[in-house]
CSV table of C-alpha atoms and ligand atoms in Angstrom, one decimal:
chain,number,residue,atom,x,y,z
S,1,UNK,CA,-88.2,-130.3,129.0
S,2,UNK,CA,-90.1,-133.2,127.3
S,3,UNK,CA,-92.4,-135.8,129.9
S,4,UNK,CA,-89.5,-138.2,129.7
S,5,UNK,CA,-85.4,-137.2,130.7
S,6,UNK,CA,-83.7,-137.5,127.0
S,7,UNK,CA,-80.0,-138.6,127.2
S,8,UNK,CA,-77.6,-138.6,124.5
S,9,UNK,CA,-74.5,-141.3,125.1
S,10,UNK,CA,-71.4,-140.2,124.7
S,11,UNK,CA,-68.6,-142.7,124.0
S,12,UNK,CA,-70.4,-146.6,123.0
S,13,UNK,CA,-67.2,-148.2,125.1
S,14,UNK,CA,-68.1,-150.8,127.8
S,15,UNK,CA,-69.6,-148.7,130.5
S,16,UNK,CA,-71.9,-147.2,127.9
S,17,UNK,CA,-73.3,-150.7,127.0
S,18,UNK,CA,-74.1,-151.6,130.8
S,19,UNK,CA,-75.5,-147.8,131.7
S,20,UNK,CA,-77.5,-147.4,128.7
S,21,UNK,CA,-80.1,-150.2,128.9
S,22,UNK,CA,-80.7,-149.0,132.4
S,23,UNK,CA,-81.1,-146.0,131.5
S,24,UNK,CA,-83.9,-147.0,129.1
S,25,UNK,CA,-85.4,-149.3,131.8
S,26,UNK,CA,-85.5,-146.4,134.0
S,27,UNK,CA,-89.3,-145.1,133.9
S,28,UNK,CA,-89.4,-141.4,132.8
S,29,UNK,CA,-85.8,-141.3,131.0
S,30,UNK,CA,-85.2,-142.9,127.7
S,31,UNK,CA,-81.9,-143.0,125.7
S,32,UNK,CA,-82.6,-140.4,122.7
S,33,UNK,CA,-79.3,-140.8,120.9
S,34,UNK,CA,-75.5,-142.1,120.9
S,35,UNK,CA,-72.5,-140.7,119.3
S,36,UNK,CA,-69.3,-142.8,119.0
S,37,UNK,CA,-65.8,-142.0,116.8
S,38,UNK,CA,-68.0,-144.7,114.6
S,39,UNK,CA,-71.4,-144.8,113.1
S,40,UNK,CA,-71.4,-148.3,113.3
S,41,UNK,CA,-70.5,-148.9,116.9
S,42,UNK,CA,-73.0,-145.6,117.7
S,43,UNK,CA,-75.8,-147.6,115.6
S,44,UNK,CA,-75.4,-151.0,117.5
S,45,UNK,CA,-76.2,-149.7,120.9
S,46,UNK,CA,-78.7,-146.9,119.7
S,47,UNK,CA,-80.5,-149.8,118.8
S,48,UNK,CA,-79.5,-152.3,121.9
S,49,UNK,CA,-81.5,-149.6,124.1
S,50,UNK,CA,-84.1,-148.1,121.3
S,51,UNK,CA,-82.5,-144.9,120.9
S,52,UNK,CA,-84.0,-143.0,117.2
S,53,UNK,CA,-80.9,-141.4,116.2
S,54,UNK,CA,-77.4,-142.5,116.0
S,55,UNK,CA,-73.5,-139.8,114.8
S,56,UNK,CA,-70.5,-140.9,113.8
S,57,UNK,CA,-68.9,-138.1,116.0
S,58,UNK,CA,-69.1,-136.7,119.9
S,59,UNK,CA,-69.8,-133.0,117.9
S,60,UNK,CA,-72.8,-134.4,115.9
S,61,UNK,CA,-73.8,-135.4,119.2
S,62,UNK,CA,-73.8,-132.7,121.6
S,63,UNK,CA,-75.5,-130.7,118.8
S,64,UNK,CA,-78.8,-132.3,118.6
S,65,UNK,CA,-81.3,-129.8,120.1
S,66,UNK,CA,-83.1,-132.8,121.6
S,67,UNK,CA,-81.5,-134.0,124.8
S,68,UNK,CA,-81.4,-133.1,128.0
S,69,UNK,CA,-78.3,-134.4,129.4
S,70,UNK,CA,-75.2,-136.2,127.7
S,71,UNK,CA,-73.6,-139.0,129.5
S,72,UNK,CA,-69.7,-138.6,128.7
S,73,UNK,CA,-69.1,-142.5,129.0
S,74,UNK,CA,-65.7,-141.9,127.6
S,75,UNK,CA,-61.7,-142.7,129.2
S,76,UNK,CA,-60.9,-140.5,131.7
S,77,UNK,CA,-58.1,-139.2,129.7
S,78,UNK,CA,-61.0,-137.9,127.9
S,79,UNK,CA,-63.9,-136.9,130.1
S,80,UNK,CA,-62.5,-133.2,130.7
S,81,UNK,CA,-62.1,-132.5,126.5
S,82,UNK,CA,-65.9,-134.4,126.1
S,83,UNK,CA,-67.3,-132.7,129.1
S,84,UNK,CA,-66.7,-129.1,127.6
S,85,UNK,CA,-67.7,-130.4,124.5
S,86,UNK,CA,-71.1,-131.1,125.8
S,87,UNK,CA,-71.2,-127.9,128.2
S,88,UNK,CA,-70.3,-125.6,125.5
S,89,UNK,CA,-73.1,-127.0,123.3
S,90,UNK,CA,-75.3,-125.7,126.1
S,91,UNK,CA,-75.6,-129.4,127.0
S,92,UNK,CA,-76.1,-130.5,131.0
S,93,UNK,CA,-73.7,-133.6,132.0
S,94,UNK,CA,-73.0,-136.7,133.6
S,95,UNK,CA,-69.2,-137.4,133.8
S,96,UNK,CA,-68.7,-141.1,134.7
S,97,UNK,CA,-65.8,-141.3,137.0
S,98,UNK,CA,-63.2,-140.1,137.7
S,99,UNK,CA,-64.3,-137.0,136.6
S,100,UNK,CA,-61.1,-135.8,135.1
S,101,UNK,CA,-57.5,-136.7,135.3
S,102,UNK,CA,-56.9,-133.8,138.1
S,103,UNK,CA,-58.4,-131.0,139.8
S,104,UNK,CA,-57.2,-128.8,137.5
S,105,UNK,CA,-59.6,-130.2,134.8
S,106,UNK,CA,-62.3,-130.9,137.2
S,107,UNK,CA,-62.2,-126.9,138.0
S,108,UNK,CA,-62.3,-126.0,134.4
S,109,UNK,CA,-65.1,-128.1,133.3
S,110,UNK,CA,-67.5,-127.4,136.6
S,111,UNK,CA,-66.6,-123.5,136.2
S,112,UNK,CA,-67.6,-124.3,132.5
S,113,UNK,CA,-71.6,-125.5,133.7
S,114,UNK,CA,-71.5,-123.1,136.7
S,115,UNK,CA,-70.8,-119.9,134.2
S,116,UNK,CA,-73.3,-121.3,131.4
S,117,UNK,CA,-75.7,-122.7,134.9
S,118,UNK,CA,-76.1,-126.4,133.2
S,119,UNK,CA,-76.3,-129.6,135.1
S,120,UNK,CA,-73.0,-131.3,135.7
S,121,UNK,CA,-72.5,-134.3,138.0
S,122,UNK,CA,-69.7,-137.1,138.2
S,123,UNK,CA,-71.3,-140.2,138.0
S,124,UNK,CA,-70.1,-141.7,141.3
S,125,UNK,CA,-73.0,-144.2,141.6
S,126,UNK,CA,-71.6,-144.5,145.0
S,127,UNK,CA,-72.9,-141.6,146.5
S,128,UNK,CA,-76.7,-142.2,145.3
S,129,UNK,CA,-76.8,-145.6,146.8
S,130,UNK,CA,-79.2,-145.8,149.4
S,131,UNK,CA,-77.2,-148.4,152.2
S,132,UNK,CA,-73.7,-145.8,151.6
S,133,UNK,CA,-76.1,-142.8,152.6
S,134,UNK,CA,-77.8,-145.1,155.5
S,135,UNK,CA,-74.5,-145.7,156.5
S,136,UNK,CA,-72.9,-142.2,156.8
S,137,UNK,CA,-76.1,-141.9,159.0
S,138,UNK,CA,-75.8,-144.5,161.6
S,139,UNK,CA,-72.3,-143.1,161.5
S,140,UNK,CA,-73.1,-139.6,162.4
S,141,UNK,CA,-76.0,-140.7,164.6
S,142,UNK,CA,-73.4,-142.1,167.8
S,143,UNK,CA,-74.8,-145.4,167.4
S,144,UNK,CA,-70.9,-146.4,166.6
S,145,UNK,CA,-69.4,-144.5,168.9
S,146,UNK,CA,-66.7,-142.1,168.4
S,147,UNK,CA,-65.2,-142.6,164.6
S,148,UNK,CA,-61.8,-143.8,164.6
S,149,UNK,CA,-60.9,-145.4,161.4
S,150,UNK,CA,-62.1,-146.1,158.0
S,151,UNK,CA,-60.6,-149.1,156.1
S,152,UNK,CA,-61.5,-149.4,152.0
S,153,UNK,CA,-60.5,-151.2,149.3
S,154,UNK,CA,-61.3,-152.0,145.4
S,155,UNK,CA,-59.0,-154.2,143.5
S,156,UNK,CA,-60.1,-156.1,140.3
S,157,UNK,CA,-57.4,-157.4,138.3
S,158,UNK,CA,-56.9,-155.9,134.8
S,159,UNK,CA,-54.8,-158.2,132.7
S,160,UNK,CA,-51.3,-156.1,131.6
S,161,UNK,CA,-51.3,-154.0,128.0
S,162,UNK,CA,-50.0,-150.9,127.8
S,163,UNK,CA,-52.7,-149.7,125.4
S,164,UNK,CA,-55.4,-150.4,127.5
S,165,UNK,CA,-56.9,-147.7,129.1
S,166,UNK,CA,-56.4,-148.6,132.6
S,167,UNK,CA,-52.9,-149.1,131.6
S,168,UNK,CA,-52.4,-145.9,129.0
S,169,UNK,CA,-51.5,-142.8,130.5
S,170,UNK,CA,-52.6,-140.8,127.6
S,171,UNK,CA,-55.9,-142.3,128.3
S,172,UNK,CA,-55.5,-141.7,131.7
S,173,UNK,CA,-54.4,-144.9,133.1
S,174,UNK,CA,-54.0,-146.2,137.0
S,175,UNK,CA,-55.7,-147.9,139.5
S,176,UNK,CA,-56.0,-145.0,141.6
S,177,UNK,CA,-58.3,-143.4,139.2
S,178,UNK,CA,-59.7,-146.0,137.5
S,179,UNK,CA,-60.4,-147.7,141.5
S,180,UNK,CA,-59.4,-146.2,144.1
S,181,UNK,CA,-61.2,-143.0,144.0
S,182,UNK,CA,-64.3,-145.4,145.3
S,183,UNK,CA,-62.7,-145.7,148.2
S,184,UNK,CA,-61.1,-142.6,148.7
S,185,UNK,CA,-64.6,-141.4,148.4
S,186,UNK,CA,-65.9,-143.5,150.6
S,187,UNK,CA,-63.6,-142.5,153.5
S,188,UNK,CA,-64.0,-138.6,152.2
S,189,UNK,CA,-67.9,-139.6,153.3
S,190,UNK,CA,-67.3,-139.8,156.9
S,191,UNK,CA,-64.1,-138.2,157.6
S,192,UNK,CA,-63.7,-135.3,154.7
S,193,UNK,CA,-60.6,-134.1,153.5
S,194,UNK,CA,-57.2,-135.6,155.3
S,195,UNK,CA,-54.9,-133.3,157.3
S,196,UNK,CA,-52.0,-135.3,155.8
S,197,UNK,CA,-51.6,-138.1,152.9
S,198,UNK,CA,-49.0,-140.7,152.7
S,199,UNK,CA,-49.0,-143.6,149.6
S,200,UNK,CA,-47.1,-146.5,148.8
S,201,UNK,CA,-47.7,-148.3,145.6
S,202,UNK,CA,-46.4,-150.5,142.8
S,203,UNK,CA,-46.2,-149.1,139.1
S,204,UNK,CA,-46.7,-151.1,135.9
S,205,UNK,CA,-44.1,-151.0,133.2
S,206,UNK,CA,-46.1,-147.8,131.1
S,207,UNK,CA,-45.4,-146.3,134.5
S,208,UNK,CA,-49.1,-146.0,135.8
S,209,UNK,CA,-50.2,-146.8,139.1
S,210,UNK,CA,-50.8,-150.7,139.1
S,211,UNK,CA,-51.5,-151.1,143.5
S,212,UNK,CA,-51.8,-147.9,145.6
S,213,UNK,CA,-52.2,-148.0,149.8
S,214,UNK,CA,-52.8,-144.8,151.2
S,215,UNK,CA,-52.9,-143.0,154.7
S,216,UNK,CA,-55.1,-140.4,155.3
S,217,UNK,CA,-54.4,-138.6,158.7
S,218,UNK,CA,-56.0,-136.3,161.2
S,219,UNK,CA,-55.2,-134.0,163.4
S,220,UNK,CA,-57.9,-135.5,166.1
S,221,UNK,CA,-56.2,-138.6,165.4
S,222,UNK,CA,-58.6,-140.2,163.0
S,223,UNK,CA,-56.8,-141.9,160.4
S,224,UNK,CA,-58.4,-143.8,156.9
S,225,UNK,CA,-56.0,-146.8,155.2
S,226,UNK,CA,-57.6,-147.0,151.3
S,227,UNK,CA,-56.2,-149.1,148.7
S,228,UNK,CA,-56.7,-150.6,145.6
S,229,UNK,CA,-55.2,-152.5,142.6
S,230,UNK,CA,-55.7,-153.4,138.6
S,231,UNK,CA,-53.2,-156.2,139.2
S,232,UNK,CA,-54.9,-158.7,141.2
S,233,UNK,CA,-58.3,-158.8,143.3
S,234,UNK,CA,-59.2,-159.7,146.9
S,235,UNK,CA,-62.6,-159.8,149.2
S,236,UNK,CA,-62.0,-156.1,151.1
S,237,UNK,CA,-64.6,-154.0,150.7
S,238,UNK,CA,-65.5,-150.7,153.3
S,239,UNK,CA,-65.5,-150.5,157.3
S,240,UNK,CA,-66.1,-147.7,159.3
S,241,UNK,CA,-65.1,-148.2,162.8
S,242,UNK,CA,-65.9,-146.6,166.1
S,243,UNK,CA,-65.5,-146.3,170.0
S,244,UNK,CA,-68.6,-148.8,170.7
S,245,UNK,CA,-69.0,-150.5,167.2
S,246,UNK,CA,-68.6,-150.8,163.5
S,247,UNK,CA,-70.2,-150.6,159.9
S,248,UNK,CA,-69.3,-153.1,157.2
S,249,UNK,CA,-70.2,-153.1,153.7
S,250,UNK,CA,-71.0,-156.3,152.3
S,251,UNK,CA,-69.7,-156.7,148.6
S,252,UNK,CA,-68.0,-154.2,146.3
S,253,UNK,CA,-67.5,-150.8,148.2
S,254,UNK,CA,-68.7,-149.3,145.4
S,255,UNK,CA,-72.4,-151.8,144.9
S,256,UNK,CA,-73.1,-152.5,148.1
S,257,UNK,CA,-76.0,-155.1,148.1
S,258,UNK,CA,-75.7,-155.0,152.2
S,259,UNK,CA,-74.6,-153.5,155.1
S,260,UNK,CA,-74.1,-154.8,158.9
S,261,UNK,CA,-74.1,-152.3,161.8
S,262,UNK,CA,-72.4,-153.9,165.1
S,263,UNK,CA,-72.8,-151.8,168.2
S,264,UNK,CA,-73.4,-152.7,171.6
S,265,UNK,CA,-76.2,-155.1,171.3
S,266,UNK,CA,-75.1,-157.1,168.5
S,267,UNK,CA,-75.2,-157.4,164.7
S,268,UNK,CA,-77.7,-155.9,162.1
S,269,UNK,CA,-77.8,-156.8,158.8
S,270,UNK,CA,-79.2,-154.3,156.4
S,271,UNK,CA,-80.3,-155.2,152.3
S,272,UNK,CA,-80.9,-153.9,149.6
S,273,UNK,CA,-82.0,-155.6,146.1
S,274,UNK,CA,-79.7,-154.3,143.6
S,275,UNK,CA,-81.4,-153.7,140.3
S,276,UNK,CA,-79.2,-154.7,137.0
S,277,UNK,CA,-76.0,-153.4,137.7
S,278,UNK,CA,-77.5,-150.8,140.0
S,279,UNK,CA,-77.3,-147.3,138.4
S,280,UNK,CA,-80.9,-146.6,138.9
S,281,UNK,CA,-80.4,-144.4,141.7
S,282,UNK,CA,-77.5,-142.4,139.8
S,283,UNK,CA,-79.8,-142.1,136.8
S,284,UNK,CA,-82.9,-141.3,139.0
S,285,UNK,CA,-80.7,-138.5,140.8
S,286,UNK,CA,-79.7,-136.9,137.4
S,287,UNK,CA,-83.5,-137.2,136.1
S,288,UNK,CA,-84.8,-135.6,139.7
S,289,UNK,CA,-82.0,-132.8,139.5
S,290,UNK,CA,-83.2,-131.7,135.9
S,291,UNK,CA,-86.9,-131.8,136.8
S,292,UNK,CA,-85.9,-129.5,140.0
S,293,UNK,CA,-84.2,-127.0,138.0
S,294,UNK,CA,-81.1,-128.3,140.2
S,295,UNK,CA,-77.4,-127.4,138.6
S,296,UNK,CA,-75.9,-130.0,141.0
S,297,UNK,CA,-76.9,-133.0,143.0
S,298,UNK,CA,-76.7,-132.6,146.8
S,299,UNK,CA,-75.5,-136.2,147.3
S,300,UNK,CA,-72.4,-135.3,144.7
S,301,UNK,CA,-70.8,-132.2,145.2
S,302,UNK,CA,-69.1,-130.8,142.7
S,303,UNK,CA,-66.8,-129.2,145.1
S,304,UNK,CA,-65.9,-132.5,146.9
S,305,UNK,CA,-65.6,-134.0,143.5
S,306,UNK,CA,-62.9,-131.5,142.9
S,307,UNK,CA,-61.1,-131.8,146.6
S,308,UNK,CA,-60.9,-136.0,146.2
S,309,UNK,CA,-58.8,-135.4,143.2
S,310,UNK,CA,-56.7,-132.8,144.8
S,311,UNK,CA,-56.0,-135.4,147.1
S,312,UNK,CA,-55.6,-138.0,144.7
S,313,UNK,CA,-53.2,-135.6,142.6
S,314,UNK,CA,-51.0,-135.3,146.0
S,315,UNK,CA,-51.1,-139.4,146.6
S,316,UNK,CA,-50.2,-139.8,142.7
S,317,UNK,CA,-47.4,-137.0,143.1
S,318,UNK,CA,-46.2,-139.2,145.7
S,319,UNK,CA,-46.1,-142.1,143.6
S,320,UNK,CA,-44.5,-140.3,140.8
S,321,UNK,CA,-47.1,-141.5,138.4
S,322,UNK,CA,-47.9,-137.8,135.7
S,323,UNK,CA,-50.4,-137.1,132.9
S,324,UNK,CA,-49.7,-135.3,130.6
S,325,UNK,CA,-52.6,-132.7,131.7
S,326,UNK,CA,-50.7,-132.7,135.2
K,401,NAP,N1,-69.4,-146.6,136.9
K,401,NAP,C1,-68.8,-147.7,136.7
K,401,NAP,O1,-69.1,-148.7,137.4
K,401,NAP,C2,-67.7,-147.9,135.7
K,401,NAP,C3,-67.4,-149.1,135.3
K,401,NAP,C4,-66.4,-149.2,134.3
K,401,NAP,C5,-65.8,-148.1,133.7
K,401,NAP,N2,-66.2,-146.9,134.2
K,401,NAP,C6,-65.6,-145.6,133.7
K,401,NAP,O2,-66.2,-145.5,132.4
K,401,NAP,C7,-65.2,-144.9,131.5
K,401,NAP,C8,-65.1,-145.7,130.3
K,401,NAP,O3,-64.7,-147.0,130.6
K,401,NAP,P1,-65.1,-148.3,129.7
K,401,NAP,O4,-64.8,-149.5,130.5
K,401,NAP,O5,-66.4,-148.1,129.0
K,401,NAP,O6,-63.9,-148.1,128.6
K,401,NAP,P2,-63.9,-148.6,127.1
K,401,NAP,O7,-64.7,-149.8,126.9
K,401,NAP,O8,-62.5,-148.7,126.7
K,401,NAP,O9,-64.6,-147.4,126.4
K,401,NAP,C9,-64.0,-146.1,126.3
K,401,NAP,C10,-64.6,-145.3,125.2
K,401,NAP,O10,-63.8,-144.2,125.0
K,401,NAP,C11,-63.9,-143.7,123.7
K,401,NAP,N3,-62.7,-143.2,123.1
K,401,NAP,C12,-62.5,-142.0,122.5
K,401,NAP,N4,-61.3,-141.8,122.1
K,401,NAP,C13,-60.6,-143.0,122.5
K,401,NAP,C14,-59.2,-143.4,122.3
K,401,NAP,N5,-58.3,-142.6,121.7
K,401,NAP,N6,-58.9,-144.6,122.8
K,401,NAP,C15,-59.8,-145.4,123.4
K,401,NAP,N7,-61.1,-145.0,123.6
K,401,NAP,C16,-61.5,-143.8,123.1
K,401,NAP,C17,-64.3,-144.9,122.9
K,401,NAP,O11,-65.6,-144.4,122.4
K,401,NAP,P3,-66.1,-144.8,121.0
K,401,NAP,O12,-67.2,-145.7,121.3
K,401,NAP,O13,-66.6,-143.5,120.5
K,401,NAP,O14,-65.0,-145.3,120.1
K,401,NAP,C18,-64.6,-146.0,123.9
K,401,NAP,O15,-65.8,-146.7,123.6
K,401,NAP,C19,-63.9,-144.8,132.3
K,401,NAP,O16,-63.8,-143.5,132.8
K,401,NAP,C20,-64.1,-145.7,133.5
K,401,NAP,O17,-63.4,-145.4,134.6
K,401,NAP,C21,-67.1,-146.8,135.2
């Protein structure tokens, strides 16, 4: 492996053009090359974030013997196909989310880098940000009580057209995917997989989810209310609640710039300065997993990344909204 991380970009779409300069900012990693379905589009952000070389095609790509990792920055409609892609090419990878349409996919492609032992991590920043992980500690450390609840949300309105890709079912269109698998993961952090799911939702005239509320339930008696929606926007965020307190995140589940912890004695708040759009930690995880020789992050599971979307397929199965892949 060279001194610095070298990352190929895969897929020059709108997520590619806010990770990729932050990539390039991050010390050690630099962006070595981007492949989009065309040359020109690969060539304007290869050189918005000083990357030497530039394909007209994910295969060109995933072929140059100089990278370390590809980012599949692609629809999610797509990120199973582009993953393999990249695996099969003997190429580590970091899936932005969701990782795959289902858990069917998600199994293929992770027993794809577990059989050929390369790198593979969704890119749920989420999970890498420092207050989240401070957060499932206070949790587990009693200060809170006895869990009881976990309340999360992430709505942000996407105007209606069926062929855009939060709207597309070929491209794997749906809020729950596209937004509520932040909080789903979020409540999966402190409570883990749901004895039972219930959903209610709305669907949008293509017939993808457009709002989603779901129930998780425990047998203890726990219970987690998540929801989400691409058709309007409102301030909830995440709250863990207990027996003698409570946790809040301040701002966007998924970003959170702080958090406040309210026990017994009162309220502390907790910050955090969020660099750019804050996907330094996700990108310093992936850089410190490849220097380790790790195949998988501890902070991202590949096997929780696979059980969210199991319960995501039963809450979208509920809903009636299918994929094609389904
Ligand atoms: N981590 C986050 O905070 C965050 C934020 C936003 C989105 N995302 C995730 O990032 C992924 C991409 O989202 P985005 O907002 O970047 O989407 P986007 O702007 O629509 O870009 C998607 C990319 O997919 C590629 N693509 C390949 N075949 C395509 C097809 N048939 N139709 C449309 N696009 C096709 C295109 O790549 P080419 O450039 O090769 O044409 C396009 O640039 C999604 O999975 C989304 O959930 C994550």
């Amino acid at each position: 492996m060279a001194d610095s991380i070298r990352w190929g970009i895969l897929g020059a779409g709108g997520i590619a053009a806010l990770v990729g300069p932050e990539i390039a900012a991050e010390p050690g990693n630099e962006v070595a090359a981007v492949g989009a379905r065309d040359l020109g589009r690969a060539t304007s952000l290869a050189n918005a974030v000083g990357a030497p070389r530039a394909y007209g095609s994910y295969a060109e790509l995933v072929a140059d013997p100089d990278l370390d990792v590809v980012y599949i920055a692609t629809a999610q409609g797509q990120h199973h196909d582009h993953a393999l892609l990249a695996l099969r090419a003997g190429k580590a990878v970091l899936v932005e989310k969701p990782f795959s349409l289902n858990a069917r996919q998600a199994r293929e492609v992770i027993a794809q880098a577990r059989r050929r032992q390369l790198f593979c991590m969704e890119g749920m920043w989420m999970r890498v940000n420092p207050l989240i992980i401070r957060a499932q500690e206070i949790a587990a450390s009693g200060r809170i009580g006895d869990l009881i609840s976990v309340h999360a949300d992430l709505s942000r309105r996407f105007d209606f057209d069926p062929k855009d890709r939060v709207y597309d079912l070929s491209l794997g269109g749906g809020a729950l995917l596209e937004l509520g698998v932040y909080p789903a993961t979020f409540a999966w952090l402190f409570f883990g997989r749901p004895d039972t799911v219930q959903t209610i939702g709305a669907l949008s005239p293509t017939g993808s989810d457009a709002s989603d509320a779901m129930q998780w339930g425990y047998r203890d008696g726990r219970f987690a209310q998540i929801s989400c929606s691409a058709a309007g926007t409102n301030p909830l965020t995440g709250l863990v609640a207990g027996t003698k307190g409570w946790i809040s995140i301040g701002g966007r589940v998924h970003r959170a710039p702080f958090i406040i912890v309210h026990d017994e004695s009162g309220d502390e708040e907790l910050r955090q300065t969020i660099k750019g759009g804050g996907f330094d930690h996700e990108i310093a995880e992936v850089a410190r997993c490849l220097r380790a020789g790790e195949l998988e992050s501890p902070l991202v599971p590949l096997d929780e990344t696979i059980a969210i979307l199991e319960v995501l397929d039963e809450a979208r199965a509920q809903l009636g909204v299918r994929y094609a892949a389904d």
